[in-house]
Amino acid sequence: MKYLHKSGNNLEKGAIDFISNNESITLLSAYIKLEQLKALNTEKKVNRIVVRWEIEDLVKGESDFEDFYEYCKDKNIELFRNTRIHLKAIWNNENSVIYGSANITGRGVGEKGDNYNYELAGIANPISFDDISYLNFIIQESELVTDGLFF
C-alpha cells in the first residue's frame, strides 16, 4: 500500500524513518535550515547536500549559511551549491527517494506546531537507472562548497 507523507501528519516522521533505514543519504533542496537538518540527521547518515544558495535566498534568510557550512564540515557532509535546484528530494544514494514539495526547513518538512506549509511527499522505490543518472548529473553540475568559496 502506498500513501503520501503529509505536513502536520507524518511528513517529518516519514523523512526521519527513511533516513534511519538507509546507510547514506543525499539531500537536495532549494532551502535548508540547520535546525531541521539536525533533526533529520540524528543518526549522522546524511553525507551529501545540494542546496540552491542564490544570493537573494541568503539575504532573505531562506537558508542558513555560516553555521550550516560549519556543521557540514564538522559532520563530514559534502556540501554543494547549485542555483538551478528547485527540487526537494531525500535520496538513499541507491534506488529509493522521497520527493515532494517540502524544503528541508521547519515550515517545510519540520511541521513545527501549527506554523507549517501544506506539503506532500511520496516514496519512489525502485527508481530507474535514468533517475539515478539524473540525480548524479545534478550533483556533478553543482559546485562543491569549500573554505575558498565560502570565505
JSON list of C-alpha atoms in Angstrom, two decimals:
[
{"chain": "A", "resi": 1, "resn": "MET", "atom": "CA", "xyz": [0.00, 0.00, 0.00]},
{"chain": "A", "resi": 2, "resn": "LYS", "atom": "CA", "xyz": [1.35, 3.41, -0.95]},
{"chain": "A", "resi": 3, "resn": "TYR", "atom": "CA", "xyz": [0.49, 6.56, 0.90]},
{"chain": "A", "resi": 4, "resn": "LEU", "atom": "CA", "xyz": [1.55, 10.18, 0.98]},
{"chain": "A", "resi": 5, "resn": "HIS", "atom": "CA", "xyz": [3.56, 11.84, 3.70]},
{"chain": "A", "resi": 6, "resn": "LYS", "atom": "CA", "xyz": [1.63, 14.97, 4.68]},
{"chain": "A", "resi": 7, "resn": "SER", "atom": "CA", "xyz": [2.66, 18.06, 6.61]},
{"chain": "A", "resi": 8, "resn": "GLY", "atom": "CA", "xyz": [1.04, 18.27, 10.00]},
{"chain": "A", "resi": 9, "resn": "ASN", "atom": "CA", "xyz": [0.62, 14.50, 9.98]},
{"chain": "A", "resi": 10, "resn": "ASN", "atom": "CA", "xyz": [3.53, 12.22, 9.10]},
{"chain": "A", "resi": 11, "resn": "LEU", "atom": "CA", "xyz": [5.96, 14.10, 6.84]},
{"chain": "A", "resi": 12, "resn": "GLU", "atom": "CA", "xyz": [8.79, 14.68, 9.29]},
{"chain": "A", "resi": 13, "resn": "LYS", "atom": "CA", "xyz": [8.46, 11.18, 10.79]},
{"chain": "A", "resi": 14, "resn": "GLY", "atom": "CA", "xyz": [8.47, 9.68, 7.29]},
{"chain": "A", "resi": 15, "resn": "ALA", "atom": "CA", "xyz": [11.65, 11.55, 6.39]},
{"chain": "A", "resi": 16, "resn": "ILE", "atom": "CA", "xyz": [13.35, 10.54, 9.64]},
{"chain": "A", "resi": 17, "resn": "ASP", "atom": "CA", "xyz": [12.31, 6.89, 9.20]},
{"chain": "A", "resi": 18, "resn": "PHE", "atom": "CA", "xyz": [13.57, 6.86, 5.59]},
{"chain": "A", "resi": 19, "resn": "ILE", "atom": "CA", "xyz": [16.93, 8.28, 6.64]},
{"chain": "A", "resi": 20, "resn": "SER", "atom": "CA", "xyz": [17.19, 5.87, 9.60]},
{"chain": "A", "resi": 21, "resn": "ASN", "atom": "CA", "xyz": [16.54, 2.87, 7.37]},
{"chain": "A", "resi": 22, "resn": "ASN", "atom": "CA", "xyz": [19.35, 3.70, 4.92]},
{"chain": "A", "resi": 23, "resn": "GLU", "atom": "CA", "xyz": [23.12, 3.82, 5.20]},
{"chain": "A", "resi": 24, "resn": "SER", "atom": "CA", "xyz": [23.82, 7.04, 3.34]},
{"chain": "A", "resi": 25, "resn": "ILE", "atom": "CA", "xyz": [21.67, 9.98, 2.31]},
{"chain": "A", "resi": 26, "resn": "THR", "atom": "CA", "xyz": [21.84, 12.89, -0.12]},
{"chain": "A", "resi": 27, "resn": "LEU", "atom": "CA", "xyz": [19.54, 15.84, 0.50]},
{"chain": "A", "resi": 28, "resn": "LEU", "atom": "CA", "xyz": [18.62, 18.03, -2.47]},
{"chain": "A", "resi": 29, "resn": "SER", "atom": "CA", "xyz": [16.56, 21.09, -1.61]},
{"chain": "A", "resi": 30, "resn": "ALA", "atom": "CA", "xyz": [16.39, 24.74, -2.60]},
{"chain": "A", "resi": 31, "resn": "TYR", "atom": "CA", "xyz": [16.15, 25.82, 1.04]},
{"chain": "A", "resi": 32, "resn": "ILE", "atom": "CA", "xyz": [17.66, 24.08, 4.04]},
{"chain": "A", "resi": 33, "resn": "LYS", "atom": "CA", "xyz": [17.71, 25.28, 7.63]},
{"chain": "A", "resi": 34, "resn": "LEU", "atom": "CA", "xyz": [20.30, 23.99, 10.09]},
{"chain": "A", "resi": 35, "resn": "GLU", "atom": "CA", "xyz": [17.79, 23.21, 12.84]},
{"chain": "A", "resi": 36, "resn": "GLN", "atom": "CA", "xyz": [15.80, 20.96, 10.50]},
{"chain": "A", "resi": 37, "resn": "LEU", "atom": "CA", "xyz": [18.94, 19.29, 9.14]},
{"chain": "A", "resi": 38, "resn": "LYS", "atom": "CA", "xyz": [19.98, 18.42, 12.69]},
{"chain": "A", "resi": 39, "resn": "ALA", "atom": "CA", "xyz": [16.53, 16.94, 13.39]},
{"chain": "A", "resi": 40, "resn": "LEU", "atom": "CA", "xyz": [16.81, 14.71, 10.31]},
{"chain": "A", "resi": 41, "resn": "ASN", "atom": "CA", "xyz": [20.47, 13.78, 10.81]},
{"chain": "A", "resi": 42, "resn": "THR", "atom": "CA", "xyz": [20.44, 12.46, 14.38]},
{"chain": "A", "resi": 43, "resn": "GLU", "atom": "CA", "xyz": [21.97, 9.18, 13.20]},
{"chain": "A", "resi": 44, "resn": "LYS", "atom": "CA", "xyz": [24.58, 11.01, 11.08]},
{"chain": "A", "resi": 45, "resn": "LYS", "atom": "CA", "xyz": [23.57, 9.33, 7.82]},
{"chain": "A", "resi": 46, "resn": "VAL", "atom": "CA", "xyz": [23.38, 12.47, 5.69]},
{"chain": "A", "resi": 47, "resn": "ASN", "atom": "CA", "xyz": [26.67, 12.55, 3.79]},
{"chain": "A", "resi": 48, "resn": "ARG", "atom": "CA", "xyz": [25.89, 14.93, 0.92]},
{"chain": "A", "resi": 49, "resn": "ILE", "atom": "CA", "xyz": [23.73, 18.02, 0.46]},
{"chain": "A", "resi": 50, "resn": "VAL", "atom": "CA", "xyz": [22.88, 20.08, -2.61]},
{"chain": "A", "resi": 51, "resn": "VAL", "atom": "CA", "xyz": [21.30, 23.45, -1.81]},
{"chain": "A", "resi": 52, "resn": "ARG", "atom": "CA", "xyz": [20.43, 26.40, -4.05]},
{"chain": "A", "resi": 53, "resn": "TRP", "atom": "CA", "xyz": [22.03, 29.27, -2.12]},
{"chain": "A", "resi": 54, "resn": "GLU", "atom": "CA", "xyz": [21.25, 32.08, -4.52]},
{"chain": "A", "resi": 55, "resn": "ILE", "atom": "CA", "xyz": [22.40, 35.44, -3.15]},
{"chain": "A", "resi": 56, "resn": "GLU", "atom": "CA", "xyz": [18.76, 36.54, -2.76]},
{"chain": "A", "resi": 57, "resn": "ASP", "atom": "CA", "xyz": [17.97, 33.40, -0.72]},
{"chain": "A", "resi": 58, "resn": "LEU", "atom": "CA", "xyz": [20.81, 34.12, 1.68]},
{"chain": "A", "resi": 59, "resn": "VAL", "atom": "CA", "xyz": [19.91, 37.81, 2.06]},
{"chain": "A", "resi": 60, "resn": "LYS", "atom": "CA", "xyz": [16.28, 36.87, 2.81]},
{"chain": "A", "resi": 61, "resn": "GLY", "atom": "CA", "xyz": [17.38, 34.18, 5.31]},
{"chain": "A", "resi": 62, "resn": "GLU", "atom": "CA", "xyz": [15.70, 31.36, 3.35]},
{"chain": "A", "resi": 63, "resn": "SER", "atom": "CA", "xyz": [18.74, 29.14, 4.02]},
{"chain": "A", "resi": 64, "resn": "ASP", "atom": "CA", "xyz": [21.30, 29.23, 6.81]},
{"chain": "A", "resi": 65, "resn": "PHE", "atom": "CA", "xyz": [24.83, 29.91, 5.70]},
{"chain": "A", "resi": 66, "resn": "GLU", "atom": "CA", "xyz": [27.83, 30.18, 8.02]},
{"chain": "A", "resi": 67, "resn": "ASP", "atom": "CA", "xyz": [26.68, 27.89, 10.86]},
{"chain": "A", "resi": 68, "resn": "PHE", "atom": "CA", "xyz": [25.28, 25.48, 8.27]},
{"chain": "A", "resi": 69, "resn": "TYR", "atom": "CA", "xyz": [28.62, 25.29, 6.47]},
{"chain": "A", "resi": 70, "resn": "GLU", "atom": "CA", "xyz": [30.48, 24.71, 9.75]},
{"chain": "A", "resi": 71, "resn": "TYR", "atom": "CA", "xyz": [28.03, 21.94, 10.73]},
{"chain": "A", "resi": 72, "resn": "CYS", "atom": "CA", "xyz": [28.60, 20.20, 7.39]},
{"chain": "A", "resi": 73, "resn": "LYS", "atom": "CA", "xyz": [32.38, 20.44, 7.81]},
{"chain": "A", "resi": 74, "resn": "ASP", "atom": "CA", "xyz": [32.18, 19.08, 11.37]},
{"chain": "A", "resi": 75, "resn": "LYS", "atom": "CA", "xyz": [29.97, 16.14, 10.30]},
{"chain": "A", "resi": 76, "resn": "ASN", "atom": "CA", "xyz": [31.95, 15.36, 7.09]},
{"chain": "A", "resi": 77, "resn": "ILE", "atom": "CA", "xyz": [28.97, 16.18, 4.88]},
{"chain": "A", "resi": 78, "resn": "GLU", "atom": "CA", "xyz": [29.84, 17.16, 1.32]},
{"chain": "A", "resi": 79, "resn": "LEU", "atom": "CA", "xyz": [28.07, 20.44, 0.61]},
{"chain": "A", "resi": 80, "resn": "PHE", "atom": "CA", "xyz": [27.26, 21.55, -2.92]},
{"chain": "A", "resi": 81, "resn": "ARG", "atom": "CA", "xyz": [25.65, 24.69, -4.32]},
{"chain": "A", "resi": 82, "resn": "ASN", "atom": "CA", "xyz": [23.52, 24.65, -7.44]},
{"chain": "A", "resi": 83, "resn": "THR", "atom": "CA", "xyz": [21.46, 27.75, -8.22]},
{"chain": "A", "resi": 84, "resn": "ARG", "atom": "CA", "xyz": [19.22, 25.73, -10.55]},
{"chain": "A", "resi": 85, "resn": "ILE", "atom": "CA", "xyz": [17.94, 23.49, -7.75]},
{"chain": "A", "resi": 86, "resn": "HIS", "atom": "CA", "xyz": [14.24, 23.73, -7.10]},
{"chain": "A", "resi": 87, "resn": "LEU", "atom": "CA", "xyz": [13.54, 20.05, -6.40]},
{"chain": "A", "resi": 88, "resn": "LYS", "atom": "CA", "xyz": [13.13, 18.62, -2.95]},
{"chain": "A", "resi": 89, "resn": "ALA", "atom": "CA", "xyz": [14.41, 15.08, -2.50]},
{"chain": "A", "resi": 90, "resn": "ILE", "atom": "CA", "xyz": [15.92, 12.75, 0.08]},
{"chain": "A", "resi": 91, "resn": "TRP", "atom": "CA", "xyz": [17.86, 10.09, -1.82]},
{"chain": "A", "resi": 92, "resn": "ASN", "atom": "CA", "xyz": [19.43, 6.96, -0.34]},
{"chain": "A", "resi": 93, "resn": "ASN", "atom": "CA", "xyz": [22.23, 7.09, -2.95]},
{"chain": "A", "resi": 94, "resn": "GLU", "atom": "CA", "xyz": [20.89, 3.86, -4.39]},
{"chain": "A", "resi": 95, "resn": "ASN", "atom": "CA", "xyz": [17.41, 3.13, -5.64]},
{"chain": "A", "resi": 96, "resn": "SER", "atom": "CA", "xyz": [14.95, 4.93, -3.34]},
{"chain": "A", "resi": 97, "resn": "VAL", "atom": "CA", "xyz": [13.96, 8.56, -2.98]},
{"chain": "A", "resi": 98, "resn": "ILE", "atom": "CA", "xyz": [11.42, 10.62, -1.07]},
{"chain": "A", "resi": 99, "resn": "TYR", "atom": "CA", "xyz": [10.36, 13.52, -3.23]},
{"chain": "A", "resi": 100, "resn": "GLY", "atom": "CA", "xyz": [7.75, 16.21, -2.99]},
{"chain": "A", "resi": 101, "resn": "SER", "atom": "CA", "xyz": [7.15, 19.85, -2.30]},
{"chain": "A", "resi": 102, "resn": "ALA", "atom": "CA", "xyz": [8.77, 20.30, 1.12]},
{"chain": "A", "resi": 103, "resn": "ASN", "atom": "CA", "xyz": [12.04, 22.12, 1.62]},
{"chain": "A", "resi": 104, "resn": "ILE", "atom": "CA", "xyz": [14.26, 20.96, 4.49]},
{"chain": "A", "resi": 105, "resn": "THR", "atom": "CA", "xyz": [13.01, 23.69, 6.81]},
{"chain": "A", "resi": 106, "resn": "GLY", "atom": "CA", "xyz": [10.78, 23.91, 9.86]},
{"chain": "A", "resi": 107, "resn": "ARG", "atom": "CA", "xyz": [7.86, 25.15, 7.75]},
{"chain": "A", "resi": 108, "resn": "GLY", "atom": "CA", "xyz": [8.55, 22.51, 5.07]},
{"chain": "A", "resi": 109, "resn": "VAL", "atom": "CA", "xyz": [9.46, 19.08, 6.40]},
{"chain": "A", "resi": 110, "resn": "GLY", "atom": "CA", "xyz": [9.50, 20.17, 10.04]},
{"chain": "A", "resi": 111, "resn": "GLU", "atom": "CA", "xyz": [5.82, 20.55, 10.91]},
{"chain": "A", "resi": 112, "resn": "LYS", "atom": "CA", "xyz": [6.56, 22.98, 13.75]},
{"chain": "A", "resi": 113, "resn": "GLY", "atom": "CA", "xyz": [3.33, 23.45, 15.71]},
{"chain": "A", "resi": 114, "resn": "ASP", "atom": "CA", "xyz": [0.63, 24.98, 13.56]},
{"chain": "A", "resi": 115, "resn": "ASN", "atom": "CA", "xyz": [3.18, 27.04, 11.64]},
{"chain": "A", "resi": 116, "resn": "TYR", "atom": "CA", "xyz": [3.90, 24.83, 8.64]},
{"chain": "A", "resi": 117, "resn": "ASN", "atom": "CA", "xyz": [3.25, 24.86, 4.92]},
{"chain": "A", "resi": 118, "resn": "TYR", "atom": "CA", "xyz": [0.90, 22.35, 3.34]},
{"chain": "A", "resi": 119, "resn": "GLU", "atom": "CA", "xyz": [3.30, 19.86, 1.78]},
{"chain": "A", "resi": 120, "resn": "LEU", "atom": "CA", "xyz": [3.20, 16.36, 0.29]},
{"chain": "A", "resi": 121, "resn": "ALA", "atom": "CA", "xyz": [5.88, 13.78, -0.31]},
{"chain": "A", "resi": 122, "resn": "GLY", "atom": "CA", "xyz": [5.94, 10.29, -1.76]},
{"chain": "A", "resi": 123, "resn": "ILE", "atom": "CA", "xyz": [8.48, 7.50, -1.98]},
{"chain": "A", "resi": 124, "resn": "ALA", "atom": "CA", "xyz": [9.71, 6.04, -5.24]},
{"chain": "A", "resi": 125, "resn": "ASN", "atom": "CA", "xyz": [11.29, 2.60, -4.88]},
{"chain": "A", "resi": 126, "resn": "PRO", "atom": "CA", "xyz": [12.86, 1.40, -7.01]},
{"chain": "A", "resi": 127, "resn": "ILE", "atom": "CA", "xyz": [13.94, 4.32, -9.15]},
{"chain": "A", "resi": 128, "resn": "SER", "atom": "CA", "xyz": [15.30, 3.71, -12.63]},
{"chain": "A", "resi": 129, "resn": "PHE", "atom": "CA", "xyz": [18.87, 3.92, -13.85]},
{"chain": "A", "resi": 130, "resn": "ASP", "atom": "CA", "xyz": [17.86, 7.11, -15.70]},
{"chain": "A", "resi": 131, "resn": "ASP", "atom": "CA", "xyz": [16.57, 8.59, -12.44]},
{"chain": "A", "resi": 132, "resn": "ILE", "atom": "CA", "xyz": [19.82, 7.76, -10.67]},
{"chain": "A", "resi": 133, "resn": "SER", "atom": "CA", "xyz": [21.77, 9.27, -13.56]},
{"chain": "A", "resi": 134, "resn": "TYR", "atom": "CA", "xyz": [19.66, 12.44, -13.34]},
{"chain": "A", "resi": 135, "resn": "LEU", "atom": "CA", "xyz": [20.39, 12.87, -9.62]},
{"chain": "A", "resi": 136, "resn": "ASN", "atom": "CA", "xyz": [24.09, 12.19, -10.17]},
{"chain": "A", "resi": 137, "resn": "PHE", "atom": "CA", "xyz": [24.13, 14.68, -13.05]},
{"chain": "A", "resi": 138, "resn": "ILE", "atom": "CA", "xyz": [22.74, 17.39, -10.76]},
{"chain": "A", "resi": 139, "resn": "ILE", "atom": "CA", "xyz": [25.47, 16.66, -8.23]},
{"chain": "A", "resi": 140, "resn": "GLN", "atom": "CA", "xyz": [28.18, 16.71, -10.92]},
{"chain": "A", "resi": 141, "resn": "GLU", "atom": "CA", "xyz": [26.87, 20.05, -12.20]},
{"chain": "A", "resi": 142, "resn": "SER", "atom": "CA", "xyz": [26.97, 21.52, -8.68]},
{"chain": "A", "resi": 143, "resn": "GLU", "atom": "CA", "xyz": [29.77, 23.50, -7.09]},
{"chain": "A", "resi": 144, "resn": "LEU", "atom": "CA", "xyz": [31.48, 21.98, -4.05]},
{"chain": "A", "resi": 145, "resn": "VAL", "atom": "CA", "xyz": [31.42, 24.48, -1.18]},
{"chain": "A", "resi": 146, "resn": "THR", "atom": "CA", "xyz": [34.90, 24.82, 0.26]},
{"chain": "A", "resi": 147, "resn": "ASP", "atom": "CA", "xyz": [36.68, 27.27, 2.56]},
{"chain": "A", "resi": 148, "resn": "GLY", "atom": "CA", "xyz": [37.98, 29.02, -0.56]},
{"chain": "A", "resi": 149, "resn": "LEU", "atom": "CA", "xyz": [34.46, 29.50, -1.90]},
{"chain": "A", "resi": 150, "resn": "PHE", "atom": "CA", "xyz": [32.99, 30.29, 1.48]},
{"chain": "A", "resi": 151, "resn": "PHE", "atom": "CA", "xyz": [35.46, 32.94, 2.70]}
]
